[in-house]
Every structure is written in C-alpha cells, then in structure tokens.
CSV table of C-alpha atoms in Angstrom, one decimal:
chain,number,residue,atom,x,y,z
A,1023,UNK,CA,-14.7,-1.0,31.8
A,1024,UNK,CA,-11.7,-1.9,34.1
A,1025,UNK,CA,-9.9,-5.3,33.9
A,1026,UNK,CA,-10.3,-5.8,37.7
A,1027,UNK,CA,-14.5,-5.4,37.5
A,1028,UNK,CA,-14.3,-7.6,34.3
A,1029,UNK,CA,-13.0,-11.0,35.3
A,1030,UNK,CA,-9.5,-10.2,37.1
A,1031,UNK,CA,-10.6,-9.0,40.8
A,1032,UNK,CA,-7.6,-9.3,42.6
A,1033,UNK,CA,-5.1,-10.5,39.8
A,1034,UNK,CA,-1.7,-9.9,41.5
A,1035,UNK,CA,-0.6,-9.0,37.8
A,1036,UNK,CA,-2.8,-6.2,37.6
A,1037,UNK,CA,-1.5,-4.1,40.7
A,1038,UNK,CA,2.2,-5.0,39.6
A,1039,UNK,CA,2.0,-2.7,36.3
A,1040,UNK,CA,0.3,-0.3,37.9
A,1041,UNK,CA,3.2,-0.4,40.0
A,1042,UNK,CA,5.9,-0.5,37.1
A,1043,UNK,CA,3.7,2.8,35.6
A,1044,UNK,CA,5.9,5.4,36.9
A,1045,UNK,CA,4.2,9.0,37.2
A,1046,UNK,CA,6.0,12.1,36.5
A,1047,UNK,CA,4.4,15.6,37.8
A,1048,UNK,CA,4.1,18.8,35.7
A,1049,UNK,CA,4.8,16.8,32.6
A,1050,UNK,CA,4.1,18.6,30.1
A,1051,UNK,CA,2.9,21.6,32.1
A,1052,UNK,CA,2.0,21.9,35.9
A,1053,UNK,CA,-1.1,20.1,36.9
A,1054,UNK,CA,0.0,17.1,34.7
A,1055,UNK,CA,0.6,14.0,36.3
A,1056,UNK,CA,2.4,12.5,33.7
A,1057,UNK,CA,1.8,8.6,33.4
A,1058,UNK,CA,5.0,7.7,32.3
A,1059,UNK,CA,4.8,3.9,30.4
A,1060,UNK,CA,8.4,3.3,29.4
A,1061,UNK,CA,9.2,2.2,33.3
A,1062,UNK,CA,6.4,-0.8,32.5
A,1063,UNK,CA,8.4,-1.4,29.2
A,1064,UNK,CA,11.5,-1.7,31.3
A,1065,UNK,CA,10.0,-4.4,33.4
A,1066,UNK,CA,10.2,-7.6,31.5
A,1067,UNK,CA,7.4,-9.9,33.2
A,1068,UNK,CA,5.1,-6.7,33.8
A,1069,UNK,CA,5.2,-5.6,30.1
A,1070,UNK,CA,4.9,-8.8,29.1
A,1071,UNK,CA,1.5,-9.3,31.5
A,1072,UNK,CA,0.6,-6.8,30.1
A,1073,UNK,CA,0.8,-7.7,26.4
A,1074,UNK,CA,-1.1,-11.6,28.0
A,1075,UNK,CA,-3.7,-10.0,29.1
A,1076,UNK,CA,-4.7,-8.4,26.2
A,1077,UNK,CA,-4.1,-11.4,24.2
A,1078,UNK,CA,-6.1,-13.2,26.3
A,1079,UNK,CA,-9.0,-11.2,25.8
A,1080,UNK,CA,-9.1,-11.0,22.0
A,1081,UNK,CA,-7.4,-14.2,21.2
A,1082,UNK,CA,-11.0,-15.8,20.7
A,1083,UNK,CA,-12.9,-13.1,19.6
A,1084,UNK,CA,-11.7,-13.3,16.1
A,1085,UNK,CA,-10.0,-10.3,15.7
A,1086,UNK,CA,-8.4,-9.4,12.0
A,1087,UNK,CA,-7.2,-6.1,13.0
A,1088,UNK,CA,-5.0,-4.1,15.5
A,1089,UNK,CA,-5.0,-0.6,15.2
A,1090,UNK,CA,-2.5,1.3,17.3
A,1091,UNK,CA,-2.2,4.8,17.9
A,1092,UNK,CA,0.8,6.7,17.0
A,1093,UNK,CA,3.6,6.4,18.5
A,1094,UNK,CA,3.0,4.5,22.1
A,1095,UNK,CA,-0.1,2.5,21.3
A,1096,UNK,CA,2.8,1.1,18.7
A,1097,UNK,CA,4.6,-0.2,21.6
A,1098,UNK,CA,1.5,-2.7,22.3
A,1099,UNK,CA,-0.5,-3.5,19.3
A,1100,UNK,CA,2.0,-5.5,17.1
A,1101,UNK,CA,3.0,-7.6,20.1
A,1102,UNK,CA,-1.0,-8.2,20.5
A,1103,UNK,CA,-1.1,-8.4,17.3
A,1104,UNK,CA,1.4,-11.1,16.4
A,1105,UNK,CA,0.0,-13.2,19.3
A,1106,UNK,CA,-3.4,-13.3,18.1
A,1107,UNK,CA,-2.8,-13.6,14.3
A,1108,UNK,CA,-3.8,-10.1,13.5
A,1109,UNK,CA,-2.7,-7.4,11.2
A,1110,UNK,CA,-1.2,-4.3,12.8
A,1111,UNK,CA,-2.4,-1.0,11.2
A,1112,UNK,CA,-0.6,2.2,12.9
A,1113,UNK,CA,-2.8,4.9,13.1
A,1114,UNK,CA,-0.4,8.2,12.7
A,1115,UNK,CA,0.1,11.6,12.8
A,1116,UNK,CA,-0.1,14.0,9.1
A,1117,UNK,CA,2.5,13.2,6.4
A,1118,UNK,CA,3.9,10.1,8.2
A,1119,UNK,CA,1.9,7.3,5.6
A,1120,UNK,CA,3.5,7.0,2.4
A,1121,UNK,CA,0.4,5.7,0.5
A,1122,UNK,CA,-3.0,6.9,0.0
A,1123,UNK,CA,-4.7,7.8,3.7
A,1124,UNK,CA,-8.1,9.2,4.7
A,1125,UNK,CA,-7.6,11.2,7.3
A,1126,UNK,CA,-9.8,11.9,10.6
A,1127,UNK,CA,-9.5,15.5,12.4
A,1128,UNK,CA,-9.9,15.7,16.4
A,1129,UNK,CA,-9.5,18.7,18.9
A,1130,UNK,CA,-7.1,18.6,21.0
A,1131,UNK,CA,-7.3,21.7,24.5
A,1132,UNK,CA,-6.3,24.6,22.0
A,1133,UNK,CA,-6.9,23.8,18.5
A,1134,UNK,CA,-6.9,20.0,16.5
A,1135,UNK,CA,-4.7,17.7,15.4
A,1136,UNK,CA,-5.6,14.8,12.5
A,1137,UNK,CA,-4.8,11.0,12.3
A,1138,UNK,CA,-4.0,8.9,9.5
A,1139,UNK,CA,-4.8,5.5,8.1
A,1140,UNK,CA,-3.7,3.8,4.8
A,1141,UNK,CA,-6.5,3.2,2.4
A,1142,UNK,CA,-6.9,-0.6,1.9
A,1143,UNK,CA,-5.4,-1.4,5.3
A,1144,UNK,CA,-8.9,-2.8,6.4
A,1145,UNK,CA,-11.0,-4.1,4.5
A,1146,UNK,CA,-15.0,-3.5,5.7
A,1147,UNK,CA,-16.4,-6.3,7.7
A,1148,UNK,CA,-13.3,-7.1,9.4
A,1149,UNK,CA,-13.5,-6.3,13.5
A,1150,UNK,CA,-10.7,-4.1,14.9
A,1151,UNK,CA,-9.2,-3.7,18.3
A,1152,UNK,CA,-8.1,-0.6,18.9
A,1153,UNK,CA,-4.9,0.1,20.9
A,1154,UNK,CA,-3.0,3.2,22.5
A,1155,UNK,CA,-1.5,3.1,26.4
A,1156,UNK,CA,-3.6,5.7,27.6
A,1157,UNK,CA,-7.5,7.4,27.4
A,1158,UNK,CA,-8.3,10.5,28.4
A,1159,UNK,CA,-10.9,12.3,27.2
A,1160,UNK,CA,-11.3,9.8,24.5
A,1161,UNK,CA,-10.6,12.7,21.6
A,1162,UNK,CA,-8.1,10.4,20.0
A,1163,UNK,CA,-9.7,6.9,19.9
A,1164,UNK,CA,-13.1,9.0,19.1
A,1165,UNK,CA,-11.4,9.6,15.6
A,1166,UNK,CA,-9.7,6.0,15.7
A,1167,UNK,CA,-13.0,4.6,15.6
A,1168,UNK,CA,-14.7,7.3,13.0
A,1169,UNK,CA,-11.8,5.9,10.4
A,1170,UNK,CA,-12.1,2.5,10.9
A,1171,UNK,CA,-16.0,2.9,10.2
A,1172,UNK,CA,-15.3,4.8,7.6
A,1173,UNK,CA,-14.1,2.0,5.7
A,1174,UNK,CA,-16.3,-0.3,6.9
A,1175,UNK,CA,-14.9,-2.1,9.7
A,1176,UNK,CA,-16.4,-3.4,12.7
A,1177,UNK,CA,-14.3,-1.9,15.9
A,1178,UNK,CA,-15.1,-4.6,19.1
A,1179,UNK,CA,-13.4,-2.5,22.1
A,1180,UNK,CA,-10.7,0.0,22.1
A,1181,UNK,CA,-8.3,-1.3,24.7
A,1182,UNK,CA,-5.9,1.1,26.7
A,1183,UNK,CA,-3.5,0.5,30.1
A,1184,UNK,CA,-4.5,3.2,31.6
A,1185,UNK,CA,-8.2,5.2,32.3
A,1186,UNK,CA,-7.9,8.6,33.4
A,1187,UNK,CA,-10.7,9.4,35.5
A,1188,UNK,CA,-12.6,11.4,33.0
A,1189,UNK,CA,-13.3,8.0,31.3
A,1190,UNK,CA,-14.2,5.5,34.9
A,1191,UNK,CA,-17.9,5.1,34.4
A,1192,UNK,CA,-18.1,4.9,31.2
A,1193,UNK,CA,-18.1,1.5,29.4
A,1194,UNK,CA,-18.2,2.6,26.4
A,1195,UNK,CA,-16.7,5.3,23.9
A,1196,UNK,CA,-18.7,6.2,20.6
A,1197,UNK,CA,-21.0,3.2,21.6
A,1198,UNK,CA,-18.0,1.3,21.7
A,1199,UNK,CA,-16.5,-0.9,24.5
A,1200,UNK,CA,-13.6,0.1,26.6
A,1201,UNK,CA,-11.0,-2.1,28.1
A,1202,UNK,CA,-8.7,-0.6,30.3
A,1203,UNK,CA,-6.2,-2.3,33.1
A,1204,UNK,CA,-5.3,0.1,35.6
A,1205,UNK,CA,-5.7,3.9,36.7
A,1206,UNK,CA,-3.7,5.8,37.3
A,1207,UNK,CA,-1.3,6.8,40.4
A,1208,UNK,CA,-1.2,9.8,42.2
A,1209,UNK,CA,1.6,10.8,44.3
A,1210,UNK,CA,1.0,11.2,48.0
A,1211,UNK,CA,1.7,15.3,48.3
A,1212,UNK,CA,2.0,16.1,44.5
A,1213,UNK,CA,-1.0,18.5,43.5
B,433,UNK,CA,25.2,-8.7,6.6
B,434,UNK,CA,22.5,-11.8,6.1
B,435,UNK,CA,24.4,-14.2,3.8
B,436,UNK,CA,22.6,-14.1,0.5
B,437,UNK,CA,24.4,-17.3,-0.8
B,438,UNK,CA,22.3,-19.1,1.9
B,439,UNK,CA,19.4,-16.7,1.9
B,440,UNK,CA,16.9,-17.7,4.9
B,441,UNK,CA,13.7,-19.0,3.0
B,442,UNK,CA,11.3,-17.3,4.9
B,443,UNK,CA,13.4,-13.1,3.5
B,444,UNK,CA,11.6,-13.7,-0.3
B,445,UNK,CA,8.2,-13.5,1.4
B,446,UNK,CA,9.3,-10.7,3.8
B,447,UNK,CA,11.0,-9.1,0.9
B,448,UNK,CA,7.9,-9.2,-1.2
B,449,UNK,CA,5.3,-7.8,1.8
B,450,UNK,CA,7.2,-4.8,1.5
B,451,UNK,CA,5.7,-2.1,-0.5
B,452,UNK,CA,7.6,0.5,-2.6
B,453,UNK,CA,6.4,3.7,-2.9
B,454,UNK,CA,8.1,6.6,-5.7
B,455,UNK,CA,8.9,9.6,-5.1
B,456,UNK,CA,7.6,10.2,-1.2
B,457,UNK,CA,8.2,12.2,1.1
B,458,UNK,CA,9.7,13.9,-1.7
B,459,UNK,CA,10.5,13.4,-5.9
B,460,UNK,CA,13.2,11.3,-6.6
B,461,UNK,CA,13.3,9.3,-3.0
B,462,UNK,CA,11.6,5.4,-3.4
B,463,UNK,CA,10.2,5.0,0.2
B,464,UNK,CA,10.5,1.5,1.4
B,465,UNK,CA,7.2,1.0,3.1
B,466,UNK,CA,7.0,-1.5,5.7
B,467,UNK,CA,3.4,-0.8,6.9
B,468,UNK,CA,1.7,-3.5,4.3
B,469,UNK,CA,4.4,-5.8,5.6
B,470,UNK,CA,2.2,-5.9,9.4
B,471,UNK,CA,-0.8,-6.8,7.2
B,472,UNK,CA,0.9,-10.2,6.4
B,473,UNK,CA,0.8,-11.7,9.4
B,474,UNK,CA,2.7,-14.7,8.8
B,475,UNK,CA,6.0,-12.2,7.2
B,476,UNK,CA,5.8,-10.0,10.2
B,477,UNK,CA,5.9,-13.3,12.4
B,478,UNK,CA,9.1,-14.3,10.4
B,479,UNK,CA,10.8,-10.4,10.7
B,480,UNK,CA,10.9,-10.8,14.2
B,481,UNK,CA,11.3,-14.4,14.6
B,482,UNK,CA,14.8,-14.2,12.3
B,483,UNK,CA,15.7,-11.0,14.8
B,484,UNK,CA,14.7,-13.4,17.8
B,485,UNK,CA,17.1,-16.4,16.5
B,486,UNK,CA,19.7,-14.3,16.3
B,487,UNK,CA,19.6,-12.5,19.5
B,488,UNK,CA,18.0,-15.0,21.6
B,489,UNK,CA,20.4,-16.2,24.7
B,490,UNK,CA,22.9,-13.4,24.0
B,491,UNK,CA,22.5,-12.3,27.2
B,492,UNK,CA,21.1,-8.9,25.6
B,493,UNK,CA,19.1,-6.9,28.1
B,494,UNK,CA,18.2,-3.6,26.4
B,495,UNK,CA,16.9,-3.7,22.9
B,496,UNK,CA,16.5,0.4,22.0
B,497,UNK,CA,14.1,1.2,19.5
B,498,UNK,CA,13.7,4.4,17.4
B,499,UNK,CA,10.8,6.3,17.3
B,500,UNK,CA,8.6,5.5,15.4
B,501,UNK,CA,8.6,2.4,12.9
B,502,UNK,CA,11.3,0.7,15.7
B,503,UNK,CA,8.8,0.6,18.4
B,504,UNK,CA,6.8,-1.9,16.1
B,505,UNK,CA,9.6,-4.1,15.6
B,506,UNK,CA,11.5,-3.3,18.8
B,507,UNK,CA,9.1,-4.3,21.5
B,508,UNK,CA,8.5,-7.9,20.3
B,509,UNK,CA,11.8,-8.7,20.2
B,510,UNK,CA,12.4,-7.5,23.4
B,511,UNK,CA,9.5,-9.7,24.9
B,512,UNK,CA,10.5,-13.0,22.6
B,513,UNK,CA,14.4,-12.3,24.5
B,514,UNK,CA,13.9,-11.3,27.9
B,515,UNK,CA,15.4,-7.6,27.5
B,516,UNK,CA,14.2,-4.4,28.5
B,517,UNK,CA,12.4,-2.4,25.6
B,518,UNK,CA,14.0,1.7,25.7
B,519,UNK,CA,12.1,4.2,23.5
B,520,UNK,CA,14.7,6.6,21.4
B,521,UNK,CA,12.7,9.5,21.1
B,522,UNK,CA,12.2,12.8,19.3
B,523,UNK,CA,12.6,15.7,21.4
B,524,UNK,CA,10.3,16.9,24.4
B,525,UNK,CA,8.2,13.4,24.1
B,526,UNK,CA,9.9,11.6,27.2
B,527,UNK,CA,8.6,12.6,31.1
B,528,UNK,CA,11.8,12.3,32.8
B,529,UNK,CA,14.9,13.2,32.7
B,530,UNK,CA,16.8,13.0,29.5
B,531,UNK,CA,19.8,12.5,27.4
B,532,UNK,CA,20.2,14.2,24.1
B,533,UNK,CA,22.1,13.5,21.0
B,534,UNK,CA,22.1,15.7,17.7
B,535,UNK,CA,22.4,14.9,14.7
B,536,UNK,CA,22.4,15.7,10.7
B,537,UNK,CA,19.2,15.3,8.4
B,538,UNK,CA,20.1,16.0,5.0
B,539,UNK,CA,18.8,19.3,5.6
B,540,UNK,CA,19.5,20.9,8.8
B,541,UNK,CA,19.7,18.8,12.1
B,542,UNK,CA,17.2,17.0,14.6
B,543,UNK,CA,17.4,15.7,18.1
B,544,UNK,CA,17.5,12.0,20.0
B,545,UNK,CA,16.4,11.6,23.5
B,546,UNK,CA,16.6,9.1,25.7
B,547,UNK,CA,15.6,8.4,29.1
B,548,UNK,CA,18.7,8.6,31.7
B,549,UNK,CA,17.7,6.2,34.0
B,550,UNK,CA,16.4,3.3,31.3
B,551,UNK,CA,19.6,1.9,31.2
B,552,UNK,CA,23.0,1.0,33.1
B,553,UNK,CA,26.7,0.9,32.4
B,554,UNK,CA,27.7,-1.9,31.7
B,555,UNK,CA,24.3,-3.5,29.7
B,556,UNK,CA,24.5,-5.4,26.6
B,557,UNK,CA,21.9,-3.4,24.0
B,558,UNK,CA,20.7,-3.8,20.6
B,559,UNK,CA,19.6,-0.6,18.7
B,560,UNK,CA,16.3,-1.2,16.2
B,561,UNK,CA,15.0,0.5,13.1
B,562,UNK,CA,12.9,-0.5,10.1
B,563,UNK,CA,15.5,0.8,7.6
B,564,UNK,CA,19.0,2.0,7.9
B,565,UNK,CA,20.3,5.1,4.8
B,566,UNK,CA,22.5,7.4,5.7
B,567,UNK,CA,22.8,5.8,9.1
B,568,UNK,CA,22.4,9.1,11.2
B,569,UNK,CA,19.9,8.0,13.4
B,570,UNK,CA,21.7,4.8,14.0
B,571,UNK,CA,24.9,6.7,15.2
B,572,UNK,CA,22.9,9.4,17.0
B,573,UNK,CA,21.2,6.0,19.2
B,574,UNK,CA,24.9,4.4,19.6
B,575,UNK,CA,26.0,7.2,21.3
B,576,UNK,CA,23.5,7.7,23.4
B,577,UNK,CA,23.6,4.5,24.5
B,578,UNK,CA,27.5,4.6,24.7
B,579,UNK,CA,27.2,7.8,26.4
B,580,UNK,CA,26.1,5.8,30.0
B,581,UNK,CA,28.2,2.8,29.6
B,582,UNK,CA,25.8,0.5,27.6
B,583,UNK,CA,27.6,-2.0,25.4
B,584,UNK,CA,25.8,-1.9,22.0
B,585,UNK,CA,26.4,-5.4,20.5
B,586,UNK,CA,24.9,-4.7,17.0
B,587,UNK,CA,22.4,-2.7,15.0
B,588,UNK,CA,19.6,-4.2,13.5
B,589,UNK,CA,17.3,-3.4,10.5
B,590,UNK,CA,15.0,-5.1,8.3
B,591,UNK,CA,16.0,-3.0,4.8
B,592,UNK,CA,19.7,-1.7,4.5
B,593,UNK,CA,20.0,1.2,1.6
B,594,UNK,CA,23.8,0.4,0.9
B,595,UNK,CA,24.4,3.1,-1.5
B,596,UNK,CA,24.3,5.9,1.4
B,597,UNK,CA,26.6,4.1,2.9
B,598,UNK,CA,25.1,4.3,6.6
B,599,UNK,CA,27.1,0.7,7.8
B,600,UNK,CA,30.5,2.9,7.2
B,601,UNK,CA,29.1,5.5,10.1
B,602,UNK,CA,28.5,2.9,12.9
B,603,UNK,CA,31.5,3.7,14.6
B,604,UNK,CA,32.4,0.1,13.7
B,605,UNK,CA,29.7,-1.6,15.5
B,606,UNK,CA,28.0,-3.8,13.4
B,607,UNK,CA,25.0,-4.0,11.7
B,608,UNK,CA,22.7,-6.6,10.9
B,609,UNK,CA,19.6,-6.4,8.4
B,610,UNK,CA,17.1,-8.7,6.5
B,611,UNK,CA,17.5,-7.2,3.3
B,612,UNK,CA,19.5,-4.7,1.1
B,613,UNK,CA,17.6,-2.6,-1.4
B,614,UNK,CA,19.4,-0.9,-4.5
C-alpha cells in the first residue's frame, strides 16, 4: 500500500524524495530504469523524511525487530531502528555472517541467489519490520519473510521507498502488509 | 586514538556487545563481529552517539561509508550531523558514473567505487567502517575522496586491529576508533 493512499495524501515530503530519487536508464542492462537512491541519501532533510516517516509508523506498533536487506535496505533500517528502540538484523548475501545462519534460497531472472540470517538474532514471538529501498517482484522480501517465520517471528509489514509497478495493487506480499512511499520516475523520452 | 586513561563509560558495554568469533572467514583469523552489537539497542545507541559527539558542529558535510557493515553505522551519523551520507562501493553496484580506486587484499586485489558527482572539492568528509586491519580499504576511500578535492578530516571505526598496523597507511590522516582489539 502507498504512503499517499494510507494517511499522507498530499504530504509535500512525499513528492520531495521522489524528487531526490534520481533515475538512471539502462542500469544494469537496457530496459532498466535504474532507481538510483544514493541522490536521496545526499539530501539531508529528504533522507531524513524519509527515515521520519518510517519511524512514525512503527514507533507505536511495538516493533522488536528491523530486518534490512543487504546492502541498501542497511542504509535505512538501523536509522529506523535506533529511533524506535529496535534491534537491527541485516539480512545478507552467502558467507558474509560469521556465526551460525539458516539460510533462505530465492530466484532471481536466470537462476537464484540465497539470504542469510544469524541464528538467535530473533527470538519467536517478537514482530519484525522488514526493510530494503526497493520491491520489485517481491523475490527478495518473499524469502525475508520465510526466514523470519522460520524462527518464529511475527513479520507486521515489509516497508520499502520505492514500488515498482509489478507490486501497485497489491497490499500485501506472502499475506503480509506492504508499505511503500513513492514510485518510481520515469523519464520523459527514455524507453 | 580514544583515551583509555579516561575511558568513556558507556565503550565496556559497547566492548562487551561485540561478539568474537575463531577462526572465520578462515583458520587462524578471530572475526570481530559487530552484528550482535545492533541487537543491544542501548550499545548501538551509544556507538553512534560517541561518533555523533565528536563530529557534531564540525562543519562535516560528507560522511563516506564502506560497503557493507559502514552503511549501518554511516547513515546515522550522517543524519544525527547534518552531512550528506556517500556509499563506497564494490564494483559495478553504483548507477552512475564512477570513480574507481584499487587496492591490495591479502590475496590478490579488489575495487572501490564511488559515485563522481556525490561530492565536491573542497567538502569536509569523514570515511566509516566497522573495523579498521590492514587499513587497505581505508586508504583505497581517502583517495577516492582526495581524488575530487574532498578534505577528509579523519577516519573512524569502532574496533582498531593495531597489530596490522592499518593507522601507519592513512596517508597521515587520522584515525579515530572506539576500541582496540589485540
């Protein structure tokens, strides 16, 4: 579910990181329209709107857990995180962990990739947000959420910046809620 | 360095969140692992808030973080200071257009990138990691950074590995870290 049909219709914050999300065309192959974050992260009161919003969201839905996807859903969780007196649990790619993980495989267009959690990271009951800056077709935060319930935990809503089209529609991923702020650009004459 | 003579109160807890793991990624290494330190929420709290102290009203606008365990740490800083947060990434991970800077693993070589247009001359940065060793990936970030003009005012870390030495290979820039683990 978007931010602006969920309570912030017309919030001028909303439109100005969408603005600060700079898109970059045939990145990583043609057709692509990249949607480049790090221009948001480079925009002090957009990132931090950004990071607010979010926190004001969860901050009274007793959240115990952020889990964010490696490596750009670390950009956003911990702040989120730290704000509403969570843990942050990074979510990562193989053989990064040092510890004991269980591990959760997921296709990607040609062939799979796996993600990684630390065992004893969350503990079952507790309720997890789950963070990355973008959704697409959901592949990733599809194995996000099979971990956490794995070891018990309750995920609320994964919560992303950015909603490719494949997802607008759809509230809800695995059953579980979606939060997302903005979709994304095109470019006036860019295939 | 922190002054250990007046050791900050709130380091023994950060100290102790840390976890300590033998023998990973490979035998004979002891991996400082700073993942258990993000489940202690009030230690984490304290990491950035001594980095935040320290930098705060330095007139610091670019705090660089290095893929991946500095975009944890990196970010919040930047928000708590008012500075732009830059990624330094591995290669062919950043859209746009790129600098790159090699440099020496203990076995063979890798590659820094960093977006060109994240930064200008003349911009007062600090670079972040969790953990500084051999302090490769530290120099590869300074001169990056250098590279387009930036001013980098200091490195900072939370765990320092001084027998590798890596605060000799700064270039002379300084470094600043939490705590030192021999």
């Amino acid at each position: 579910m978007f931010a602006a049909e969920n309570g912030l219709k017309g919030d001028p914050r909303l439109q100005a990181i969408s603005d600060a999300i700079r898109v970059v065309p045939h990145f990583p192959k043609p057709g692509i329209m990249f949607q480049d974050i790090t221009t948001l992260l480079l925009d002090h009161k957009a990132f931090k709107d950004t990071v607010d919003i979010f926190v004001d969201r969860y901050r009274d839905m007793d959240i115990s857990v952020v889990a964010g996807v490696e490596a750009r859903g670390f950009m956003f969780g911990p702040s989120i995180a730290l704000a509403i007196g969570a843990k942050f649990v990074p979510l990562r790619k193989p053989r990064k962990l040092p510890g004991e993980v269980i591990a959760e495989t997921y296709d990607l267009e040609y062939g799979s990739d796996r993600l990684e959690m630390h065992v004893g990271a969350v503990q079952p009951g507790e309720r997890v947000i789950v963070i990355d800056d973008l959704v697409a077709t959901g592949g990733t935060l599809s194995a996000a959420i099979r971990l956490l319930e794995r070891v018990g935990a309750q995920v609320v809503e994964c919560a992303c910046v950015i909603g490719l089209r494949e997802v607008k529609g759809q509230r809800r991923l695995n059953g579980k809620p979606l939060y997302i702020l903005v979709e994304p650009r095109e470019i006036d004459g860019c295939y | 360095m922190a002054s250990q003579d007046e050791q900050d109160p709130r380091i023994s807890n950060i100290s102790s969140a840390i976890r300590v793991i033998p023998d990973f990624p490979k035998p004979g290494i002891i991996f400082q692992d700073i993942t258990t330190l993000l489940l202690d929420t009030k230690a984490f709290r304290d990491t950035i808030d001594l980095f935040v102290e320290r930098y705060r009203g330095k007139d610091i606008s670019v705090v660089a973080g290095i893929e991946a365990r500095g975009f944890i740490f990196g970010p919040p800083i930047a928000l708590a200071i008012g500075a732009k947060f830059v990624p330094m990434r591995k290669p062919n991970k950043l859209p746009g257009e790129v600098l790159s800077e090699e440099y020496s693993l203990e076995y063979g070589k890798d590659t820094m990138e960093m977006h060109v247009d994240a930064v200008k001359a003349g911009e007062r940065a600090l670079i972040i990691d969790d953990l500084v060793a051999t302090g490769g990936t530290l120099s590869a970030a300074i001169r990056l950074l250098e590279c387009v003009g930036v001013h980098v005012v200091e490195c900072a870390c939370v765990i320092e590995l001084p027998e590798l030495k890596g605060r000799e290979r700064l270039g002379g820039k300084p470094l600043f870290v939490l705590l030192s683990s021999t």
